[in-house]
GROMACS .gro file of C-alpha atoms in nm:
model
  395
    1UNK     CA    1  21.720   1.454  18.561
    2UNK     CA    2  21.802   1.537  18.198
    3UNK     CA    3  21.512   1.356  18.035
    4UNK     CA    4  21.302   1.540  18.302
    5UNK     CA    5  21.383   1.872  18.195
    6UNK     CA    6  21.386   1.821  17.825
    7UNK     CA    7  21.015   1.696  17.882
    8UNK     CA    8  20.977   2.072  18.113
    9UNK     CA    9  21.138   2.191  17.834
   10UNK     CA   10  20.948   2.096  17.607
   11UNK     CA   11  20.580   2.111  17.756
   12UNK     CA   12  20.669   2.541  17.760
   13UNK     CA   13  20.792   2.542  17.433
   14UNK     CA   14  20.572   2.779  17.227
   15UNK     CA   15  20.556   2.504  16.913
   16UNK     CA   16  20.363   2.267  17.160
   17UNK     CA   17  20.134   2.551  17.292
   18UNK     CA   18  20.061   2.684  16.945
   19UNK     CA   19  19.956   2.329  16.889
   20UNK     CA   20  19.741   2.308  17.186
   21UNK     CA   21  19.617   2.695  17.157
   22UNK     CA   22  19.500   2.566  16.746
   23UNK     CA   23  19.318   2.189  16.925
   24UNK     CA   24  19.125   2.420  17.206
   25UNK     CA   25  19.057   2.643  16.899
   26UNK     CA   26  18.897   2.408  16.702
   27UNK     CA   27  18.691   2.237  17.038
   28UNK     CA   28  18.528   2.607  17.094
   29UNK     CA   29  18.442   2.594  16.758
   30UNK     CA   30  18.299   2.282  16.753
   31UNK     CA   31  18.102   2.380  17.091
   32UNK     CA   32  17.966   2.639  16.970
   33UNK     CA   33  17.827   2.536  16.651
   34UNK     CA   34  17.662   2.229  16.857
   35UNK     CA   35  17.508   2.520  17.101
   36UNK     CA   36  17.398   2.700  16.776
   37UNK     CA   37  17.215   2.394  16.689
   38UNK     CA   38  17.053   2.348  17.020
   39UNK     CA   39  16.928   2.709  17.010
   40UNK     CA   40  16.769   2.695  16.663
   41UNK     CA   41  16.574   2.432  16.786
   42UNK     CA   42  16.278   2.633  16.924
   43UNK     CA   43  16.237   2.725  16.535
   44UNK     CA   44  16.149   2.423  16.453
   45UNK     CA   45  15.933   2.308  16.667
   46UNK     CA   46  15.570   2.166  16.579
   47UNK     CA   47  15.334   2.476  16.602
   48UNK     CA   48  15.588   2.702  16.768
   49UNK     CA   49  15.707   2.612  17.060
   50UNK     CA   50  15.800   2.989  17.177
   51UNK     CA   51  15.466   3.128  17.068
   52UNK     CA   52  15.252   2.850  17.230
   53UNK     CA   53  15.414   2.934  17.551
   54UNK     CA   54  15.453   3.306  17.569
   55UNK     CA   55  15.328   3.432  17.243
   56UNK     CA   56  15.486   3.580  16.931
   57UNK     CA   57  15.613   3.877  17.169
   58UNK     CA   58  15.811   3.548  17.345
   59UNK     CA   59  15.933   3.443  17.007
   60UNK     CA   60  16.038   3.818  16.890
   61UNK     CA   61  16.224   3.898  17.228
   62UNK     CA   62  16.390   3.544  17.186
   63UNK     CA   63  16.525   3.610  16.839
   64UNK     CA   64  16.594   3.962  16.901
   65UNK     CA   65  16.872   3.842  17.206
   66UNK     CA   66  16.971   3.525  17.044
   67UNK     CA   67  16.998   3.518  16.684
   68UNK     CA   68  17.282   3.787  16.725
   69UNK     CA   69  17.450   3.585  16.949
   70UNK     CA   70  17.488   3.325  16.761
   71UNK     CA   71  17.591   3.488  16.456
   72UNK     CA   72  17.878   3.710  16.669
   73UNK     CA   73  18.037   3.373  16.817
   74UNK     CA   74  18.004   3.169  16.482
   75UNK     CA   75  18.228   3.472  16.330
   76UNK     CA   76  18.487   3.470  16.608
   77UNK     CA   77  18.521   3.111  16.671
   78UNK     CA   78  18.441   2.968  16.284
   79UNK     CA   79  18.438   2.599  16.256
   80UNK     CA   80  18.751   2.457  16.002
   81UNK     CA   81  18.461   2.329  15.780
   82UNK     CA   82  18.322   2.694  15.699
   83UNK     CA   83  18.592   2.787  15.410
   84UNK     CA   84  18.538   2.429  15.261
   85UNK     CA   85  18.154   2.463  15.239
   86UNK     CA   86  18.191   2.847  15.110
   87UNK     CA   87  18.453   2.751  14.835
   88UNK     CA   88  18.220   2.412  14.745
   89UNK     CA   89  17.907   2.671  14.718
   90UNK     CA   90  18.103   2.905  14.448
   91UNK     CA   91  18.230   2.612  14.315
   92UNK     CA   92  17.912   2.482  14.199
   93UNK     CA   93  17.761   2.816  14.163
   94UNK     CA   94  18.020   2.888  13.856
   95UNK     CA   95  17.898   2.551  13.759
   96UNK     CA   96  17.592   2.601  13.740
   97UNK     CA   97  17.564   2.951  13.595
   98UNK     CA   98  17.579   2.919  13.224
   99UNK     CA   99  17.254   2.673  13.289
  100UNK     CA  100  17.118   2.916  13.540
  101UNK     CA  101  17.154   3.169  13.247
  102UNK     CA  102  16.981   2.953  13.001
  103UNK     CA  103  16.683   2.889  13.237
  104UNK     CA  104  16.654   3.238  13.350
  105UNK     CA  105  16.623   3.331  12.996
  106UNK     CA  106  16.336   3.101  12.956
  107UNK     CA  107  16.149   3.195  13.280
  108UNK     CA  108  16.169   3.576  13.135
  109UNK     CA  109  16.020   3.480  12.821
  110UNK     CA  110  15.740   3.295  12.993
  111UNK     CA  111  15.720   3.528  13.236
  112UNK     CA  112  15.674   3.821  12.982
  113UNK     CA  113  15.304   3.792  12.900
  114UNK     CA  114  15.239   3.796  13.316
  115UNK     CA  115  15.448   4.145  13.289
  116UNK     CA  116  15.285   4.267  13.096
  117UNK     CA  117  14.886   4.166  13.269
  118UNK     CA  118  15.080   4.304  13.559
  119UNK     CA  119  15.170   4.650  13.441
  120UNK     CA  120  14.826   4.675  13.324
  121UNK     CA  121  14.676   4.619  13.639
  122UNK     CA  122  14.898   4.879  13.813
  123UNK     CA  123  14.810   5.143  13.550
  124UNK     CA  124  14.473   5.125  13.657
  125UNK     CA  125  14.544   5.299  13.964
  126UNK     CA  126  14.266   5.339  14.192
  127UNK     CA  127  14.160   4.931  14.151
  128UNK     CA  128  14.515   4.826  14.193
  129UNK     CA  129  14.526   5.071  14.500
  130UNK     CA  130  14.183   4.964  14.666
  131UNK     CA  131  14.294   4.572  14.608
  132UNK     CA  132  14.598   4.623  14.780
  133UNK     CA  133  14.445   4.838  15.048
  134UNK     CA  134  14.198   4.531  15.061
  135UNK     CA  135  14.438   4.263  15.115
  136UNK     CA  136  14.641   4.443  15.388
  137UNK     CA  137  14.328   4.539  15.574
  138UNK     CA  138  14.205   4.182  15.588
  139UNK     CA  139  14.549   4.027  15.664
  140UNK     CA  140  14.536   4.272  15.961
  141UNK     CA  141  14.177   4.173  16.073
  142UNK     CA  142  14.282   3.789  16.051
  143UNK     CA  143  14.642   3.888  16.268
  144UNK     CA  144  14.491   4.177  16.543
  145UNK     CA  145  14.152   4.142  16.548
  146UNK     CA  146  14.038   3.882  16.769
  147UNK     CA  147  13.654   3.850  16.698
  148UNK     CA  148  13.632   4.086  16.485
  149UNK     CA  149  13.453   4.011  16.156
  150UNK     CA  150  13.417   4.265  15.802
  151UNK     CA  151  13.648   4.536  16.078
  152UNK     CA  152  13.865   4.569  15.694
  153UNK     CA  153  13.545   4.680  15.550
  154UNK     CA  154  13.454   4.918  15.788
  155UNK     CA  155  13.785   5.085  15.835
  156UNK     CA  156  13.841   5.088  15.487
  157UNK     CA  157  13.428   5.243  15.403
  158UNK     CA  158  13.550   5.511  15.716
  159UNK     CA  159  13.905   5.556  15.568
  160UNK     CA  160  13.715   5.662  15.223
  161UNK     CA  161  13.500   5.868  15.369
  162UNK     CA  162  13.784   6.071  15.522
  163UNK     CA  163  13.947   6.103  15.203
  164UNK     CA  164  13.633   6.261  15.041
  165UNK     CA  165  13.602   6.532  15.284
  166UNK     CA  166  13.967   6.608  15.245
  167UNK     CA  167  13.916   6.662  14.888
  168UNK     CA  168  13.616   6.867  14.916
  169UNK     CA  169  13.820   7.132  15.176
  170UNK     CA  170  14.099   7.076  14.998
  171UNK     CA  171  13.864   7.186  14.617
  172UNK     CA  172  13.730   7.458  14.878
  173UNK     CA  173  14.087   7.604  14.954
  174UNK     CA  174  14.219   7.633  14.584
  175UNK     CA  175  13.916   7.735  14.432
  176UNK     CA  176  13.947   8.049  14.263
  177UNK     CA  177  13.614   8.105  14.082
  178UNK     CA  178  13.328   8.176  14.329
  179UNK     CA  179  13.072   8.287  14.079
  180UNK     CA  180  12.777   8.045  14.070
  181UNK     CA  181  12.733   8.143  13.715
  182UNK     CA  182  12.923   8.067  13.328
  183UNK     CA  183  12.960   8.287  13.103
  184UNK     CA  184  12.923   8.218  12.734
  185UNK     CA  185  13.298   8.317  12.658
  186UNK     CA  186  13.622   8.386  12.880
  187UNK     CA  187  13.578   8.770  12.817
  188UNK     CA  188  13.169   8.793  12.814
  189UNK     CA  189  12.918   8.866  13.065
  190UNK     CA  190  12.668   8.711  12.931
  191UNK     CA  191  12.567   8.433  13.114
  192UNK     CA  192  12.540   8.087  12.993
  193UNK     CA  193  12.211   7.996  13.171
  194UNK     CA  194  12.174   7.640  13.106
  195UNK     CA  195  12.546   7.571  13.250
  196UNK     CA  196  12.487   7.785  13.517
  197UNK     CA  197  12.199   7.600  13.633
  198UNK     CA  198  12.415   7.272  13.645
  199UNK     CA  199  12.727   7.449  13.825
  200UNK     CA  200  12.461   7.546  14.076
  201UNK     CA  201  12.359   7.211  14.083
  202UNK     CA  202  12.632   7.047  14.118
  203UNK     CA  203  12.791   7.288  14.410
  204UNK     CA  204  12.490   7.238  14.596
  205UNK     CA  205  12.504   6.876  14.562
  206UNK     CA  206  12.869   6.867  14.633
  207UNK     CA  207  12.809   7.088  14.945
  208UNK     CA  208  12.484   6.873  15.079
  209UNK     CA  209  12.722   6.498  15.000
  210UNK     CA  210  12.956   6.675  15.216
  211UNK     CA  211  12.792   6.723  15.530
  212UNK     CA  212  12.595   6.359  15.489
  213UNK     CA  213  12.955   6.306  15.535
  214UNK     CA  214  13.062   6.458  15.796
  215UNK     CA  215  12.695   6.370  16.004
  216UNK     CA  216  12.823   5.975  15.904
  217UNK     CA  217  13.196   6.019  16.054
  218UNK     CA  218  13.022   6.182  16.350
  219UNK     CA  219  12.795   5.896  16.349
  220UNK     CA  220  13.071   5.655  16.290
  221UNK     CA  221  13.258   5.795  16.569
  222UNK     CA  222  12.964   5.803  16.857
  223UNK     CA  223  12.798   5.469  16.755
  224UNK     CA  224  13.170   5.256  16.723
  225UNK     CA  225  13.079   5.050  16.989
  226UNK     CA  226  12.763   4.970  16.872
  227UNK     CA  227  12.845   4.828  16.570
  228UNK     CA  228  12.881   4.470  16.620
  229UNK     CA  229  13.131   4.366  16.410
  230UNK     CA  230  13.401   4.673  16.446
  231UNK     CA  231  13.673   4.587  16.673
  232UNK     CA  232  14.012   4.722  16.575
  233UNK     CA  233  14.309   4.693  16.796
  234UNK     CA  234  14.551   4.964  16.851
  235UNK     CA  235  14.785   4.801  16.594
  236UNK     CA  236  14.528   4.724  16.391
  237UNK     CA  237  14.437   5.107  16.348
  238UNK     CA  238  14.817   5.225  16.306
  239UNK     CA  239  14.904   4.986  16.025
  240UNK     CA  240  14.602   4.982  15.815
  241UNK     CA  241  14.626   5.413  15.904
  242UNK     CA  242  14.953   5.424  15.787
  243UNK     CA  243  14.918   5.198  15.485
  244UNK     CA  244  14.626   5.387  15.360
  245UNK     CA  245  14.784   5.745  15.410
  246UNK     CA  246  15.079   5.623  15.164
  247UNK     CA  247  14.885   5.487  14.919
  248UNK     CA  248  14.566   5.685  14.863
  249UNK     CA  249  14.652   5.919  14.564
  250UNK     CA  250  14.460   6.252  14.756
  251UNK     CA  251  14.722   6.203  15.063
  252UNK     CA  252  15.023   6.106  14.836
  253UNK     CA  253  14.968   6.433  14.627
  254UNK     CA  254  14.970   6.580  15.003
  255UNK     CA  255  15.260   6.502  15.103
  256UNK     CA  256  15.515   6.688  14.895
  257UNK     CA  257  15.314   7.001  14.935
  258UNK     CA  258  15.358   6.941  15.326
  259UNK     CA  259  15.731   6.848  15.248
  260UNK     CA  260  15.783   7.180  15.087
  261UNK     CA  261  15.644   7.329  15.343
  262UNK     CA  262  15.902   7.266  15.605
  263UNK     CA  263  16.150   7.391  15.331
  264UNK     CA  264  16.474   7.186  15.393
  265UNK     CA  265  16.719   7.267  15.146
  266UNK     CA  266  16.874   6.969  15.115
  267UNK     CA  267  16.594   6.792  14.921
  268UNK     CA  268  16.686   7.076  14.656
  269UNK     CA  269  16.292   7.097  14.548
  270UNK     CA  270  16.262   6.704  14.463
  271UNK     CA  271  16.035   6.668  14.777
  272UNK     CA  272  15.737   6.461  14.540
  273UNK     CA  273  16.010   6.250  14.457
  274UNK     CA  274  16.126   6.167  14.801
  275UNK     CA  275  15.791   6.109  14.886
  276UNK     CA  276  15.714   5.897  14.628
  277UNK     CA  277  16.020   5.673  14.724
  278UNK     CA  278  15.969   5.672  15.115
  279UNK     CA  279  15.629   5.580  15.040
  280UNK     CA  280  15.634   5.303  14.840
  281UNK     CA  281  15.938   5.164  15.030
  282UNK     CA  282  15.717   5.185  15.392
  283UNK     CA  283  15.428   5.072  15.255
  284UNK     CA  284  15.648   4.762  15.072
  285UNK     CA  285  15.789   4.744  15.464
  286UNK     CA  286  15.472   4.705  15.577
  287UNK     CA  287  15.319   4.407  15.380
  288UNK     CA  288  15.650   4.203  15.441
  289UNK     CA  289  15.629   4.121  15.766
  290UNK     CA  290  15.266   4.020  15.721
  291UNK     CA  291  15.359   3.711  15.500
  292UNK     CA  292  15.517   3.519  15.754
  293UNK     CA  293  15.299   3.588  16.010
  294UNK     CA  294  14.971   3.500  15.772
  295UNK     CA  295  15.198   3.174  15.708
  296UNK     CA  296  15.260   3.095  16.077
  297UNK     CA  297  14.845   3.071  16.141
  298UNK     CA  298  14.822   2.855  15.809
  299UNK     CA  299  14.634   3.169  15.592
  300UNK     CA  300  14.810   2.999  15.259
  301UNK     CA  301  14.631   3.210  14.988
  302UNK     CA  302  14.571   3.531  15.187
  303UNK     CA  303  14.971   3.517  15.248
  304UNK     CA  304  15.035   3.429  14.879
  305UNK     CA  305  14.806   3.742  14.755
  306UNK     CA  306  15.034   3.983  14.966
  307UNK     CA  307  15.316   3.853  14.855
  308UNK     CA  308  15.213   3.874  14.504
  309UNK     CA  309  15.056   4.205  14.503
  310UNK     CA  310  15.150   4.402  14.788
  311UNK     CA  311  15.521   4.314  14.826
  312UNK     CA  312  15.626   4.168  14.461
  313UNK     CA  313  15.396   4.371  14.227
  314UNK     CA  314  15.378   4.715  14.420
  315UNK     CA  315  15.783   4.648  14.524
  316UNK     CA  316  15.939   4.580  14.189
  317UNK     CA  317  15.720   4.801  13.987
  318UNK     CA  318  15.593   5.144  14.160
  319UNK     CA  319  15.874   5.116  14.425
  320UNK     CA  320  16.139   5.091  14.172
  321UNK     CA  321  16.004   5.288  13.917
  322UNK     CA  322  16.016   5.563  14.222
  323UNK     CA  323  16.394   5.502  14.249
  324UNK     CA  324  16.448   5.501  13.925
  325UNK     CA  325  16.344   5.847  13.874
  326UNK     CA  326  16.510   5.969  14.181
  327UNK     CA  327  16.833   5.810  14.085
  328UNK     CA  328  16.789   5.986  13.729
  329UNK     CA  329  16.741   6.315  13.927
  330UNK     CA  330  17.023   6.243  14.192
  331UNK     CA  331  17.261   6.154  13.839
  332UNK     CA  332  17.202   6.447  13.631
  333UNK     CA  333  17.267   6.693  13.912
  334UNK     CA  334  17.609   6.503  14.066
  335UNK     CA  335  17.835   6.667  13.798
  336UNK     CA  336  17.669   7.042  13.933
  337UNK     CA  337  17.841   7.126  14.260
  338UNK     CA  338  17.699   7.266  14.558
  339UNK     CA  339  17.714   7.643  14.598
  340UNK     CA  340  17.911   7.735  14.919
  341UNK     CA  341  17.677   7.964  15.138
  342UNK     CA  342  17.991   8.189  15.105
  343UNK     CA  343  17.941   8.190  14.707
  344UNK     CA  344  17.547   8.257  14.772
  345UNK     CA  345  17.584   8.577  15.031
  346UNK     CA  346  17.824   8.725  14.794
  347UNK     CA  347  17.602   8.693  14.500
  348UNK     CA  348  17.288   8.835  14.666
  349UNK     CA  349  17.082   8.703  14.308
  350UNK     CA  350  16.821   8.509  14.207
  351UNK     CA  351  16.753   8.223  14.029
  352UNK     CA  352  16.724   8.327  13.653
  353UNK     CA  353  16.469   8.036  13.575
  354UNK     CA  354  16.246   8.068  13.867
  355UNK     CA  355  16.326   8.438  14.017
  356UNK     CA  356  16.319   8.297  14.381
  357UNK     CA  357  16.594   8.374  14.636
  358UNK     CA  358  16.860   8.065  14.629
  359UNK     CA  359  16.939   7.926  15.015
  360UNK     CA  360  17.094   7.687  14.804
  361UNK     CA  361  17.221   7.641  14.455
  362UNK     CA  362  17.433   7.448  14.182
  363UNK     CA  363  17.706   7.586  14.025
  364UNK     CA  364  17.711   7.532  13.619
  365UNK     CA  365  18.066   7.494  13.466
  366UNK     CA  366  18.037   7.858  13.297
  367UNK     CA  367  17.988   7.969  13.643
  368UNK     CA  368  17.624   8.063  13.663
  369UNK     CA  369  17.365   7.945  14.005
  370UNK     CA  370  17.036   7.808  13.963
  371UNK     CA  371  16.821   7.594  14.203
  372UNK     CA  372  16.843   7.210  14.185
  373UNK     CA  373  16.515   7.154  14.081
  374UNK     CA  374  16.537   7.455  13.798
  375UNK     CA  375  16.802   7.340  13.669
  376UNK     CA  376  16.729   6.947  13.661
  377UNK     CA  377  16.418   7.073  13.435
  378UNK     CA  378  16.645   7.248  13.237
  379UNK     CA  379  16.877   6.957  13.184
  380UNK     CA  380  16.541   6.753  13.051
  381UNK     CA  381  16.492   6.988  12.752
  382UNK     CA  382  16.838   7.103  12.695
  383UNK     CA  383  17.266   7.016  12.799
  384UNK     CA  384  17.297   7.425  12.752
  385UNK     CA  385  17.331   7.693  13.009
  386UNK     CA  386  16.973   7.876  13.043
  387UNK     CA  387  17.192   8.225  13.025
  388UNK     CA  388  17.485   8.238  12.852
  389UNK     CA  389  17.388   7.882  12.610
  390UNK     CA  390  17.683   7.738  12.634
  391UNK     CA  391  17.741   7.318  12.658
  392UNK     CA  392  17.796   7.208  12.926
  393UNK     CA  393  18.190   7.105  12.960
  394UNK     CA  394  18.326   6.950  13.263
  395UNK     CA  395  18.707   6.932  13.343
   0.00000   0.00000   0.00000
């Protein structure tokens, strides 16, 4: 009866179930790894196994409910092996990164003379622009356009012709000058009749290019199912719309003045900036996902182009020049506080650079408001107060 009920004893003993609780640990572990393994599977399967059967919608709602799975019991039940395989990667990482140095060093300096073919390519803007508008529009003809054939050509010829009769009412709006004639000086009236003539000329040239224009959209838009070769897809049309919006310069100098419309103080008058970076960093969004997919239906060079131009080039160099210059903005004003609207209805002023009411303000260390904007083009010319000239001397 003794040895019974030391074994009892023993079997409830918390040293044994600690010991049991850390096996059945370890077998979860184990189990679920295996199951991870098992799940993955349908990944690599020969031509898709999930998209042959349903589709890539199949193979989207499948990694959408899976893939996070999988990571969330990996992290709660991690196999003993884990730590091992994370210290061995650092391991050989420090290893490896005075060599990594020395060949990094080397692909920079071969990779120089590329940099600099690249940034001349993006400073000629409108080629760079209409190649990369190119690429995208063709990647999305190849992805949602069934039978489709030259649809990137069309949308893009109908996309330009858009643009052009936005610039023409948007030349009609600002224009200031109505006078069909020049006069020989600023102060004269005597009129320049030669250069008359060709302002003449050229208004009524302008004027008759514009409605071909619109008589072709209308065209455009009554014959669409008549042309042969035009079939865009609902995606089709939102993508390439959107891309084309963000990247033609007569929208992206839109924007901001549509931005500052709404007038939302807490942009502090950088709107163009903001817009810059939002949209570079959508239109970047957009090209990603279209490398994989071009990859997936074995469209090798079309998927290396975007990669290239539309998500390394555009990415790396007009996105982050974008940030850049935001970040530069954001930095010079973070020393400036905010002005408290309790600080602004007391003061009942105005800006002294701009003379426009302040919603919302900085506050200089000598005590004097300006707007964000004013005084962040202050700051570029001068580290002095605009009133009092004083340097600027933070505590």
């Amino acid at each position: 009866m003794g040895m019974i009920s030391r074994v009892r004893g023993r079997i409830r003993s918390d040293s044994f179930s600690k010991i049991h609780t850390m096996k059945s640990e370890d077998k979860i572990a184990n189990i679920v790894w295996l199951l991870s393994l098992v799940l993955l599977l349908p990944y690599w399967a020969p031509r898709g196994l999930l998209v042959a059967l349903g589709g890539a919608w199949l193979m989207a709602a499948y990694t959408c409910l899976v893939v996070p799975v999988l990571i969330s019991a990996n992290y709660h039940y991690p196999a003993r092996w884990y730590p091992a395989v994370a210290r061995l990667a650092q391991e050989v990482a420090r290893r490896l990164r005075a060599p990594g140095a020395c060949l990094l060093g080397v692909v920079k300096t071969v990779y120089a003379p590329l940099e600099r073919a690249e940034r001349l390519f993006l400073q000629m803007n409108n080629l760079s622009t209409m190649i990369s508008q190119l690429l995208v529009f063709t990647a999305c003809d190849r992805l949602f356009v069934s039978q489709g054939r030259l649809t990137c050509l069309y949308s893009l010829m109908f996309y330009n012709v858009i643009t052009y009769s936005v610039n023409y009412v948007r030349e009609l709006c600002t224009k200031e000058d109505w006078s069909p004639y020049v006069n020989v000086t600023r102060h004269s009236r005597v009129k320049h009749l030669a250069m008359s003539a060709t302002k003449i000329v050229l208004e009524w040239t302008k004027a008759v290019t514009f409605i071909v224009t619109i008589t072709f959209i209308l065209l455009t838009l009554g014959l669409e199912q008549g042309l042969e070769h035009f079939r865009p897809t609902a995606l089709y049309t939102a993508i390439t719309g959107t891309y084309y919006l963000l990247t033609e310069r007569t929208f992206l100098e839109l924007w901001p003045m549509a931005l500052s419309a709404m007038k939302l103080e807490r942009l502090e008058g950088m709107e163009a900036l903001y817009c810059g970076v939002w949209a570079r960093g959508v239109t970047t969004a957009l090209a990603i996902p279209l490398v994989p997919a071009l990859a997936w239906y074995e469209r090798w060079r079309l998927s290396v182009l975007i990669l290239y131009v539309c998500v390394f080039m555009h990415g790396r160099h007009r996105l982050g020049e974008a940030l850049v210059k935001m970040n530069e903005a954001c930095d010079s004003l973070a020393k400036f506080r905010r002005a408290t609207p309790e600080e602004l209805s007391t003061l009942e002023d105005v800006c002294a650079v701009c003379l426009g009411s302040m919603k919302s303000a900085r506050v200089t260390p000598c005590a004097h408001f300006f707007h964000a904007d004013c005084l962040r083009r202050c700051l570029a010319t001068s580290d002095r107060c605009p009133i009092c000239v004083r340097p600027y001397v933070f505590c």
